mmCIF file of C-alpha atoms in Angstrom:
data_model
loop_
_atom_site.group_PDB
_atom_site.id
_atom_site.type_symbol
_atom_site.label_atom_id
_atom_site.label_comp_id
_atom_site.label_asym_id
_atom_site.label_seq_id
_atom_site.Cartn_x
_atom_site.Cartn_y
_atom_site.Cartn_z
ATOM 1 C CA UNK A 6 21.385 -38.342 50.143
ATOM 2 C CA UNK A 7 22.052 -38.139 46.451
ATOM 3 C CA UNK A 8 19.658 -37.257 43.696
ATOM 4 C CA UNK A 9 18.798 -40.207 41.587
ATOM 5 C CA UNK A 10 21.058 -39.859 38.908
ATOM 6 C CA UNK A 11 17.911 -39.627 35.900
ATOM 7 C CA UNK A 12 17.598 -36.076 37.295
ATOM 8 C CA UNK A 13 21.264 -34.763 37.506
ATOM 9 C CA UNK A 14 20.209 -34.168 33.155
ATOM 10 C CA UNK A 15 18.154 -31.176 32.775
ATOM 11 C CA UNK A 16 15.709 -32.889 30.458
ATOM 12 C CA UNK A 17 12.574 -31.032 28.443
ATOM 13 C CA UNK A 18 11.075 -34.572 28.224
ATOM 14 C CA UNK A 19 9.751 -34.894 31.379
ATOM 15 C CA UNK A 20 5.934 -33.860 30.917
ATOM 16 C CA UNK A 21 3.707 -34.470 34.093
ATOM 17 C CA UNK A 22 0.126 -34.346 33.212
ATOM 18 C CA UNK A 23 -2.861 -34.476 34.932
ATOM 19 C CA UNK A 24 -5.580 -34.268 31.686
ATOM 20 C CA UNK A 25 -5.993 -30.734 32.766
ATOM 21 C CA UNK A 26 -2.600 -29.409 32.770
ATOM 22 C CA UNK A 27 0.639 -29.947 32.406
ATOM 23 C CA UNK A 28 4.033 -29.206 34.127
ATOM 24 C CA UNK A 29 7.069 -29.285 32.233
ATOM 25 C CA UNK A 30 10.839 -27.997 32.955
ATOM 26 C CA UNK A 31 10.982 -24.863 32.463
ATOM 27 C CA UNK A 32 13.277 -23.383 29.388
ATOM 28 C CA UNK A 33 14.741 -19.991 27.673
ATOM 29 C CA UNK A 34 12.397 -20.856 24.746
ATOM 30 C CA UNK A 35 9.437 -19.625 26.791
ATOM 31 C CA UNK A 36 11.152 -16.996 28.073
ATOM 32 C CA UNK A 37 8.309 -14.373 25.864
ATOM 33 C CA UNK A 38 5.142 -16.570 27.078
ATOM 34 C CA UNK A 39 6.569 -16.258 31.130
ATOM 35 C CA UNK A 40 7.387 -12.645 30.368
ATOM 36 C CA UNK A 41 3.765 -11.969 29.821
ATOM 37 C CA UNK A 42 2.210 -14.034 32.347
ATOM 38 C CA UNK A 43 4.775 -12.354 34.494
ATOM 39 C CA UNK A 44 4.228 -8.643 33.643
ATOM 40 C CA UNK A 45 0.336 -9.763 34.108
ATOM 41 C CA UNK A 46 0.261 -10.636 37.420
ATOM 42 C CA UNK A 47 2.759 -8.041 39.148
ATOM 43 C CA UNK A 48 -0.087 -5.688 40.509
ATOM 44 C CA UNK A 49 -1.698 -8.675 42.267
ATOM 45 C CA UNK A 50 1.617 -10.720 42.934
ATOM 46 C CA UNK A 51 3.509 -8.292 43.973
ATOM 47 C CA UNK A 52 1.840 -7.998 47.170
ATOM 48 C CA UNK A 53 3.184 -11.593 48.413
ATOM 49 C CA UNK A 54 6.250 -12.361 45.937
ATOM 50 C CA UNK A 55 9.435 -10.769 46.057
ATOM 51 C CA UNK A 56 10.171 -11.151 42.268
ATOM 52 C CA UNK A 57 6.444 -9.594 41.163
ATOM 53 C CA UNK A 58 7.585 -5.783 41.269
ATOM 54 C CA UNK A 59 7.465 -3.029 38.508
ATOM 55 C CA UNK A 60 10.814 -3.312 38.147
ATOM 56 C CA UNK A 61 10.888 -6.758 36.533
ATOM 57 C CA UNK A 62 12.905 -6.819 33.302
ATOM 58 C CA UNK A 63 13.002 -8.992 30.363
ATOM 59 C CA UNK A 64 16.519 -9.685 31.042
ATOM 60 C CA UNK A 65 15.784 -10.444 34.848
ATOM 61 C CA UNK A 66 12.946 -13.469 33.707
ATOM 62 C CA UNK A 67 15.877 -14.553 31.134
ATOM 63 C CA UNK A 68 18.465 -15.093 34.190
ATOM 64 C CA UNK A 69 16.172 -16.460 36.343
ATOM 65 C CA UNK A 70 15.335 -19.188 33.129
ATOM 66 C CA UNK A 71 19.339 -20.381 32.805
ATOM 67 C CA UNK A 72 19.314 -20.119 37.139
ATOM 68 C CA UNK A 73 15.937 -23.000 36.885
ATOM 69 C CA UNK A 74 18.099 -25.141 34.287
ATOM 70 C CA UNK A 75 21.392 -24.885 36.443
ATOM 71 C CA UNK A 76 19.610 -25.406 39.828
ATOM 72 C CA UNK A 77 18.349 -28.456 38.113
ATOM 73 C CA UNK A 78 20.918 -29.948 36.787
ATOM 74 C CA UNK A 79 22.626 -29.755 39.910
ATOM 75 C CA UNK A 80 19.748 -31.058 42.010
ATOM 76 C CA UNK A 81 19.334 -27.887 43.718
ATOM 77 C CA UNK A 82 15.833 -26.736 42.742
ATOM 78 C CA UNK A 83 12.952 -28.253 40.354
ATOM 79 C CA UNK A 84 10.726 -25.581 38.734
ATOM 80 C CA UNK A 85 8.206 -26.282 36.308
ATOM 81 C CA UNK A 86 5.985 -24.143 33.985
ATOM 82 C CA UNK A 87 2.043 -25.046 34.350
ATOM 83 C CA UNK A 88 0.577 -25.129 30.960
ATOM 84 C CA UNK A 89 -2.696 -26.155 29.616
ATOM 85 C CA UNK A 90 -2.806 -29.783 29.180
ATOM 86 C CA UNK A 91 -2.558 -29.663 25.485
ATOM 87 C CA UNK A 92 0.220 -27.272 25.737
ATOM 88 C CA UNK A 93 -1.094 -24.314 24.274
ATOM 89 C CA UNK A 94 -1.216 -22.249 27.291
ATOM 90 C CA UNK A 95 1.260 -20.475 29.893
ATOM 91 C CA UNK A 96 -0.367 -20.648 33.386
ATOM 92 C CA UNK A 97 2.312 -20.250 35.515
ATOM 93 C CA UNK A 98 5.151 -22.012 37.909
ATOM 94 C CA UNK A 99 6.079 -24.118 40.570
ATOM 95 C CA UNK A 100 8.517 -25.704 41.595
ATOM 96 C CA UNK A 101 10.729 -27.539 44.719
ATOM 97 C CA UNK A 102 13.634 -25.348 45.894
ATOM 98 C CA UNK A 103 16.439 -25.452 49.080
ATOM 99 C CA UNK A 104 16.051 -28.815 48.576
ATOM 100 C CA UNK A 105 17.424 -30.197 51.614
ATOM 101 C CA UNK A 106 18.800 -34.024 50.360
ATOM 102 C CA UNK A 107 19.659 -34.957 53.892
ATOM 103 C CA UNK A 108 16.608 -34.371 55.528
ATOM 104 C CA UNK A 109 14.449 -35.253 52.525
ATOM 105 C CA UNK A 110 12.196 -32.446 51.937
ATOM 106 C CA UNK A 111 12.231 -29.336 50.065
ATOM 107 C CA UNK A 112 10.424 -25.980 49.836
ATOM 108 C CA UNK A 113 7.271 -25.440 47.491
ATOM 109 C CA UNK A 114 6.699 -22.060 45.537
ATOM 110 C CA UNK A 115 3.832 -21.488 43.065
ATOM 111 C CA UNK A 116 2.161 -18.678 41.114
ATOM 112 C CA UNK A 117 -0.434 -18.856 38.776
ATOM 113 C CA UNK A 118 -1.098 -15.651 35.895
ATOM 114 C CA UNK A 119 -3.284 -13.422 37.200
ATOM 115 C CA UNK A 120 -6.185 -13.963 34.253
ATOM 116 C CA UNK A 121 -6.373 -17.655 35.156
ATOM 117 C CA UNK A 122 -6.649 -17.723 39.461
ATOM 118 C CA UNK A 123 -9.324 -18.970 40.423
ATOM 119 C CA UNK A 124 -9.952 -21.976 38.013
ATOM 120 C CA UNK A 125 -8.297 -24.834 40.592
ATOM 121 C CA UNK A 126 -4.611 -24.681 38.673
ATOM 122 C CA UNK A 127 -2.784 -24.619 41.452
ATOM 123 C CA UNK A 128 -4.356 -27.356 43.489
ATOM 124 C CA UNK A 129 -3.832 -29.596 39.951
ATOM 125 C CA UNK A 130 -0.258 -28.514 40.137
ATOM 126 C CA UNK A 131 0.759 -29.272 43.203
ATOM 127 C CA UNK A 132 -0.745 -32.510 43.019
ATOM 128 C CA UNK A 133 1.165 -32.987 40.269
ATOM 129 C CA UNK A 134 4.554 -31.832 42.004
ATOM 130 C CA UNK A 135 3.809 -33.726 45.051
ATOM 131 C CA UNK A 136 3.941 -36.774 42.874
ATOM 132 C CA UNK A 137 6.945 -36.062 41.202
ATOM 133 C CA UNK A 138 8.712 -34.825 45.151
ATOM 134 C CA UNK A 139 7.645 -37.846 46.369
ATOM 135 C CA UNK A 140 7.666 -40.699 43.647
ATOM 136 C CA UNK A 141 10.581 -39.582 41.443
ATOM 137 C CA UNK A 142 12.984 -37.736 44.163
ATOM 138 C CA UNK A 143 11.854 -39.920 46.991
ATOM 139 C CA UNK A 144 11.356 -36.855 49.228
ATOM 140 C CA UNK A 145 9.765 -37.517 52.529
ATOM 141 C CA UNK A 146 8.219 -33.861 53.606
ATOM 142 C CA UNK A 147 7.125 -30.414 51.174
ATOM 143 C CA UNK A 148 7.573 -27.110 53.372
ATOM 144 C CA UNK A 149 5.165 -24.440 52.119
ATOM 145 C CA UNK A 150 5.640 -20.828 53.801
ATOM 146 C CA UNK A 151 2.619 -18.318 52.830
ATOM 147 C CA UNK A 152 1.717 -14.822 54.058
ATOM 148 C CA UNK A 153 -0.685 -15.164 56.513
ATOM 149 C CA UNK A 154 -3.038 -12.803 54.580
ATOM 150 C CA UNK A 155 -2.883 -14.342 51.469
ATOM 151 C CA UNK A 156 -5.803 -16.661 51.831
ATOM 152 C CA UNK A 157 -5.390 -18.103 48.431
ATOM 153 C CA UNK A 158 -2.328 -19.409 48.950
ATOM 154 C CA UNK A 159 -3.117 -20.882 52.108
ATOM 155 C CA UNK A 160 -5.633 -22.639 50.517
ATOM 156 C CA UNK A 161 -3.704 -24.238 48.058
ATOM 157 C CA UNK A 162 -1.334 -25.633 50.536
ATOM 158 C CA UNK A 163 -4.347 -26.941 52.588
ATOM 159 C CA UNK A 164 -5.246 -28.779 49.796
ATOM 160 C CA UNK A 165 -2.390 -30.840 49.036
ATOM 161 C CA UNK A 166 -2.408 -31.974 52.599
ATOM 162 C CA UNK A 167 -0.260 -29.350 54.063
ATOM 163 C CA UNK A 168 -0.454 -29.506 58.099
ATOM 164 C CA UNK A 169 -0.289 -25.444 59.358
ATOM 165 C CA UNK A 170 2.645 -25.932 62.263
ATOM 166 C CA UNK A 171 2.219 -21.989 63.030
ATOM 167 C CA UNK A 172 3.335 -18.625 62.054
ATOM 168 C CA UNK A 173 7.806 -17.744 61.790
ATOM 169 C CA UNK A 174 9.821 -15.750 60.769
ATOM 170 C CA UNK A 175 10.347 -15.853 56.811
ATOM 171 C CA UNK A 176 13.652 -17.534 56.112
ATOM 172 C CA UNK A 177 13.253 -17.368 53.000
ATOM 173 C CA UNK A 178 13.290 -14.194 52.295
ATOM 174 C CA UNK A 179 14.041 -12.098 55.675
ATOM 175 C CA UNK A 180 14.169 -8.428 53.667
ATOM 176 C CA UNK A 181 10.370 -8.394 53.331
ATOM 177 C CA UNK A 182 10.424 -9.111 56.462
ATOM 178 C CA UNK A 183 6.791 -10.639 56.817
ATOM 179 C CA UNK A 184 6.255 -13.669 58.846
ATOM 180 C CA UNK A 185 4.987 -16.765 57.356
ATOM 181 C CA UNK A 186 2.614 -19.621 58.109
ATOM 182 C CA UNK A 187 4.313 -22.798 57.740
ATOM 183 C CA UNK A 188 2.548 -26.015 56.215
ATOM 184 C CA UNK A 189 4.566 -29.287 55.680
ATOM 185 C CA UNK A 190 2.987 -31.760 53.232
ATOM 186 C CA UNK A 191 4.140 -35.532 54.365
ATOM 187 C CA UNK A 192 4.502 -37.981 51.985
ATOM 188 C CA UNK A 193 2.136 -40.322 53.695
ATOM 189 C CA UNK A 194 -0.181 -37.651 55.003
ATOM 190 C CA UNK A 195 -4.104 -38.020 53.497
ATOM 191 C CA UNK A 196 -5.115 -35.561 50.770
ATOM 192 C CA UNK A 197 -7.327 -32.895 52.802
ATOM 193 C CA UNK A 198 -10.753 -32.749 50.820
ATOM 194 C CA UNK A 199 -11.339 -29.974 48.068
#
């Protein structure tokens, strides 16, 4: 299956928006605002997120920036920075990756700053990507794979209707060599209460 061809354009003009925040594209012009959320939250990310470590670099968050707009435009990944909904503040990311066109679904990664967990931004957000996943790229299933002892994050997937289908190995990222619990998120599945 093909991407619908309104998406192949990395665009900064798509804005979803929930009246509490917002997700937008992500772009090198907020490269300084994701460098300090980022720096922020690597004592308390770093314990479940391979990129949170004390030897992130300026220059590493500026790569990863031009890798979002190129995964994009090639219909590879969608990432989105979570900002207040008037804009004025970074929260954090998520975003669809190894999207998976023939089978319809896609994996889910999120963070939110460390200063602002806590305050129901992630739930928002992935309310807001499961809308966009399922409305705008017609995907049928979300696969979200969290470290069994990060409650938080388990949570979060709980709430946007993820089913748990049990504990593997982490394909995603087989050097940290944690297992994962695996939640899928159907498109027709009922939202699991707050």
């Amino acid at each position: 299956m093909k991407l619908k061809p309104r998406f192949f354009l990395f665009s900064k003009d798509i804005t979803l928006n929930d009246g509490t925040i917002a997700l937008k594209p992500h772009g090198v012009e907020e490269l300084p605002l994701l460098w300090g959320a980022a720096r922020e939250s690597v004592a308390w990310a770093g314990r479940w997120l391979p990129w949170a470590s004390a030897d992130l670099t300026l220059e590493r968050e500026r790569l990863w920036l031009t890798e979002q707009q190129s995964a994009w435009r090639k219909g590879r990944a969608f990432g989105f920075a979570i900002w207040t909904a008037d804009h004025e503040s970074y929260l954090g990311a998520v975003g669809l990756n190894y999207v998976d066109w023939a089978q319809r679904r896609a994996n889910v990664g999120y963070w939110v700053r460390t200063s602002r967990i806590g305050q129901g931004i992630a739930p928002a957000a992935m309310g807001l990507l499961k809308q966009f996943a399922f409305s705008a790229l017609d995907l049928e299933c979300l696969d979200v794979l969290a470290n069994p002892a990060n409650s938080a994050s388990r949570r979060v997937a709980e709430k946007a209707g993820g089913v748990e289908k049990g504990i593997i190995p982490n394909p995603l990222s087989p050097e940290r060599g944690q297992p994962r619990v695996w939640y899928v998120i159907s498109r027709n599945a009922p939202e699991h209460p707050a």
